[in-house]
CSV table of C-alpha atoms in Angstrom, one decimal:
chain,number,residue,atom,x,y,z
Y,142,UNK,CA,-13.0,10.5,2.8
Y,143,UNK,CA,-9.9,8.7,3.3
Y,144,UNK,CA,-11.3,6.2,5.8
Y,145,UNK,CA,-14.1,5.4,3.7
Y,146,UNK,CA,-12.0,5.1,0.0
Y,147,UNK,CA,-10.1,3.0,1.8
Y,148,UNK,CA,-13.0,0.7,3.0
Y,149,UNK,CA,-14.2,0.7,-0.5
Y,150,UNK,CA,-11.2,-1.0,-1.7
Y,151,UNK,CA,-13.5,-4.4,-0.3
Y,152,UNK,CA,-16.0,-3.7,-2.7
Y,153,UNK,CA,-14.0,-3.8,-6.0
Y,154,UNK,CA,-13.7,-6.5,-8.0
Y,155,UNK,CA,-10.8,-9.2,-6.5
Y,156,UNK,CA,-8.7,-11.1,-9.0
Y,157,UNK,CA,-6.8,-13.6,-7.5
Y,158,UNK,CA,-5.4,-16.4,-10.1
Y,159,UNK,CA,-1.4,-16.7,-9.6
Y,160,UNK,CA,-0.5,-14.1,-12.0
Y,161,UNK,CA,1.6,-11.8,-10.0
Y,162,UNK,CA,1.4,-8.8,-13.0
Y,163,UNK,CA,-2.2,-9.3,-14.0
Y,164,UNK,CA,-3.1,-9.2,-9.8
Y,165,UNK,CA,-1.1,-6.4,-8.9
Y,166,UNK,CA,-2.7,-4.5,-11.8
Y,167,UNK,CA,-6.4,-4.8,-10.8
Y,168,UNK,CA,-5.9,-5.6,-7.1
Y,169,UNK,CA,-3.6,-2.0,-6.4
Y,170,UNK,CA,-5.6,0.9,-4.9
Y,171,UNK,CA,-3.9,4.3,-4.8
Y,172,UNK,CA,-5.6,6.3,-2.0
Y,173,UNK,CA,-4.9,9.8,-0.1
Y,174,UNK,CA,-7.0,12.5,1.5
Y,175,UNK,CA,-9.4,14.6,0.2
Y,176,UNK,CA,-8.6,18.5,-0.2
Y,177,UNK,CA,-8.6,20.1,3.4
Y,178,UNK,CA,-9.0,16.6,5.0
Y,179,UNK,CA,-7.0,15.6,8.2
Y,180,UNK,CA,-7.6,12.1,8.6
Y,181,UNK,CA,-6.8,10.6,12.3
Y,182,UNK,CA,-3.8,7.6,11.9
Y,183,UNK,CA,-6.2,5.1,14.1
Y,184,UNK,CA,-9.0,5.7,11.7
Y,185,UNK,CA,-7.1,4.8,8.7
Y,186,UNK,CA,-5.2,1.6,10.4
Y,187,UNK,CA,-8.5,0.6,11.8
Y,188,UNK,CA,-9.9,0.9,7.8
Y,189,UNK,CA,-6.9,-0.9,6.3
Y,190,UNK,CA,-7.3,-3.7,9.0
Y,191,UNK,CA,-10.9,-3.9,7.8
Y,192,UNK,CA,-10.4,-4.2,4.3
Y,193,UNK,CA,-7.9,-6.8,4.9
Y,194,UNK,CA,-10.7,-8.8,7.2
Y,195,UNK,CA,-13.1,-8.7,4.6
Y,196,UNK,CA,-10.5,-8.9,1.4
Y,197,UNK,CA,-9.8,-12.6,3.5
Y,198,UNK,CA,-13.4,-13.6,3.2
Y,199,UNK,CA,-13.5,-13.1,-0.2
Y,200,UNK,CA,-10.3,-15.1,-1.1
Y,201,UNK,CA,-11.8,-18.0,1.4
Y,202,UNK,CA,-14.7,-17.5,-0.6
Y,203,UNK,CA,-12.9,-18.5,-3.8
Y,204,UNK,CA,-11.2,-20.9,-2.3
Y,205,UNK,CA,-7.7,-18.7,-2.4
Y,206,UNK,CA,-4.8,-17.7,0.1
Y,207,UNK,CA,-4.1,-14.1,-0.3
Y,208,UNK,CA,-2.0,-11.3,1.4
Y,209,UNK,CA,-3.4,-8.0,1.6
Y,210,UNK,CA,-0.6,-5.2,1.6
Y,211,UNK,CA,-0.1,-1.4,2.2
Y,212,UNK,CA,3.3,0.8,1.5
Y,213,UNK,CA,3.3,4.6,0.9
Y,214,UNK,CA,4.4,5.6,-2.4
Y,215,UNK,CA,6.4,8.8,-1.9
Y,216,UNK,CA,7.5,9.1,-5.3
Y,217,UNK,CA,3.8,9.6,-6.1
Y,218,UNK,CA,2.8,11.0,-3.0
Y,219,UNK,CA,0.0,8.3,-2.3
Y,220,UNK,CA,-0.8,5.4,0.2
Y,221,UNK,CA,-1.6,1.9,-2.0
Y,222,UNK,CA,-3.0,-1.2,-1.2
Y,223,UNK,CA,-3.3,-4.4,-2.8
Y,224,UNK,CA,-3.9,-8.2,-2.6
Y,225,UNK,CA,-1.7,-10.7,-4.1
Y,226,UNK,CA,-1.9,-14.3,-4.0
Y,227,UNK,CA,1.5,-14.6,-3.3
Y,228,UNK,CA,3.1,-15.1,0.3
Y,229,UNK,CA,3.7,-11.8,2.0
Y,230,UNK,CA,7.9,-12.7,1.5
Y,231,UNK,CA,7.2,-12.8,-2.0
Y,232,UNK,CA,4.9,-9.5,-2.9
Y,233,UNK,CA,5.9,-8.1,-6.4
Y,234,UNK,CA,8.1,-5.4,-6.2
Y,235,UNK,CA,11.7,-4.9,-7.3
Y,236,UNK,CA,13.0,-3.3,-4.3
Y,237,UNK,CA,13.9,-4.9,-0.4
Y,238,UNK,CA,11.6,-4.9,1.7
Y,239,UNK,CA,11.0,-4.1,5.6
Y,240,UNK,CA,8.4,-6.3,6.6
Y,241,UNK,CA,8.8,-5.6,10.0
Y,242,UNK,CA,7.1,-2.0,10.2
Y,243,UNK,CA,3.6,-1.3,11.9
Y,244,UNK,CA,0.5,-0.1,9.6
Y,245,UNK,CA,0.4,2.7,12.3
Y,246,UNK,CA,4.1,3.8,11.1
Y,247,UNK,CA,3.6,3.6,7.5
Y,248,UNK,CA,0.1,5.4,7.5
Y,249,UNK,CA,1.4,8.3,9.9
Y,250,UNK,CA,4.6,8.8,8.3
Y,251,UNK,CA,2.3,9.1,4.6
Y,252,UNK,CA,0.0,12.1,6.2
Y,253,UNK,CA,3.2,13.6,8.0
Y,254,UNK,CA,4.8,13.6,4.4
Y,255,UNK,CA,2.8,12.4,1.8
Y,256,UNK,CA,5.4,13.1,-1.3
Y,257,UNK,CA,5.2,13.2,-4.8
Y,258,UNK,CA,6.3,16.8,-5.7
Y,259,UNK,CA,9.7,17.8,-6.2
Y,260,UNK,CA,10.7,21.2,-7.0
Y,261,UNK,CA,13.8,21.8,-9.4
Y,262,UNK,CA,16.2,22.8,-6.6
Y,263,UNK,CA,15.4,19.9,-4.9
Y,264,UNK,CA,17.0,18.0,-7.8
Y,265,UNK,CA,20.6,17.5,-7.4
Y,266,UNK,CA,23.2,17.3,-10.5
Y,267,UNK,CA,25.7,14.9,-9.0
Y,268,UNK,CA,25.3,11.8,-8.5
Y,269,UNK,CA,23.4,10.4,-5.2
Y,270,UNK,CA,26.0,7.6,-3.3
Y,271,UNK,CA,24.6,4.1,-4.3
Y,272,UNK,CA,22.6,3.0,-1.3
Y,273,UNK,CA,20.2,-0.3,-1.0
Y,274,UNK,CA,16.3,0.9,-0.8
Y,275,UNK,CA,14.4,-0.8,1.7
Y,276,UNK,CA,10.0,0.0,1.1
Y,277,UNK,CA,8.4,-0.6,4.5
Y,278,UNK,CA,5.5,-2.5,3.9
Y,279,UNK,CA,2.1,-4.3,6.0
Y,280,UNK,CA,2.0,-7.3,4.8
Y,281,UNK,CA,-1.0,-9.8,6.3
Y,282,UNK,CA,-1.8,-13.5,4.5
Y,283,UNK,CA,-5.4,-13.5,4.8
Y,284,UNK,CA,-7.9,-16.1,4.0
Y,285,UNK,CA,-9.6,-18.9,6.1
């Protein structure tokens, strides 16, 4: 199921008109497995690569530049995607980012350890040392 909500993403509707806020909101995709599913990571890169081909099309067919972009959310224990029409070194998010990783890494390291629940003795009462957050993140511009 994975693979093929992922490939869906192509079919939804694309905005793509400068607005950084109004894009990310209708262009993000939160995706993960379905109950008892094990996808295979070369499935879901070969997916994501996919979308991204065809997400290209459709911003050449509006006459748009566009980057198409995945990072795992482990605070919410999901893989997202989106398209922006911003350049890849300018994607909307508040933290650093590691452009540098592989789609491969970021989708493995997601089903390894998807996230998103913390128990209560996870939590810790003192403070966590301050320490820069990097998001890894595939980034391709896309277009014609």
């Amino acid at each position: 199921m994975l693979v093929t909500w992922v490939r869906e993403v192509a079919d939804e509707p694309l905005l793509l008109n400068g607005d950084t806020y109004a894009e990310a909101d209708a262009n993000t995709w939160s995706l993960g497995p379905a109950s008892g599913e094990s996808p295979v990571v070369a499935d879901v890169v070969a997916a994501f690569e996919e979308t991204a081909r065809l997400q290209g099309e459709r911003a050449a067919a509006m006459g748009r530049t566009a980057t198409f972009y995945v990072w795992h959310d482990v605070q919410a224990g999901q893989l997202k995607c989106s398209t922006s029409s911003s350049p890849r070194d300018q994607l909307p998010f508040g933290a650093k980012l590691d452009l540098t990783v592989p789609l491969a890494a970021i989708v493995e390291g997601f089903l390894r350890h998807p996230g998103g629940f913390i128990s209560w003795e996870e939590l810790q009462e003192e403070p966590l040392p301050e320490v820069e957050f990097v998001l890894p993140v595939w980034a391709v511009e896309i277009s014609s």
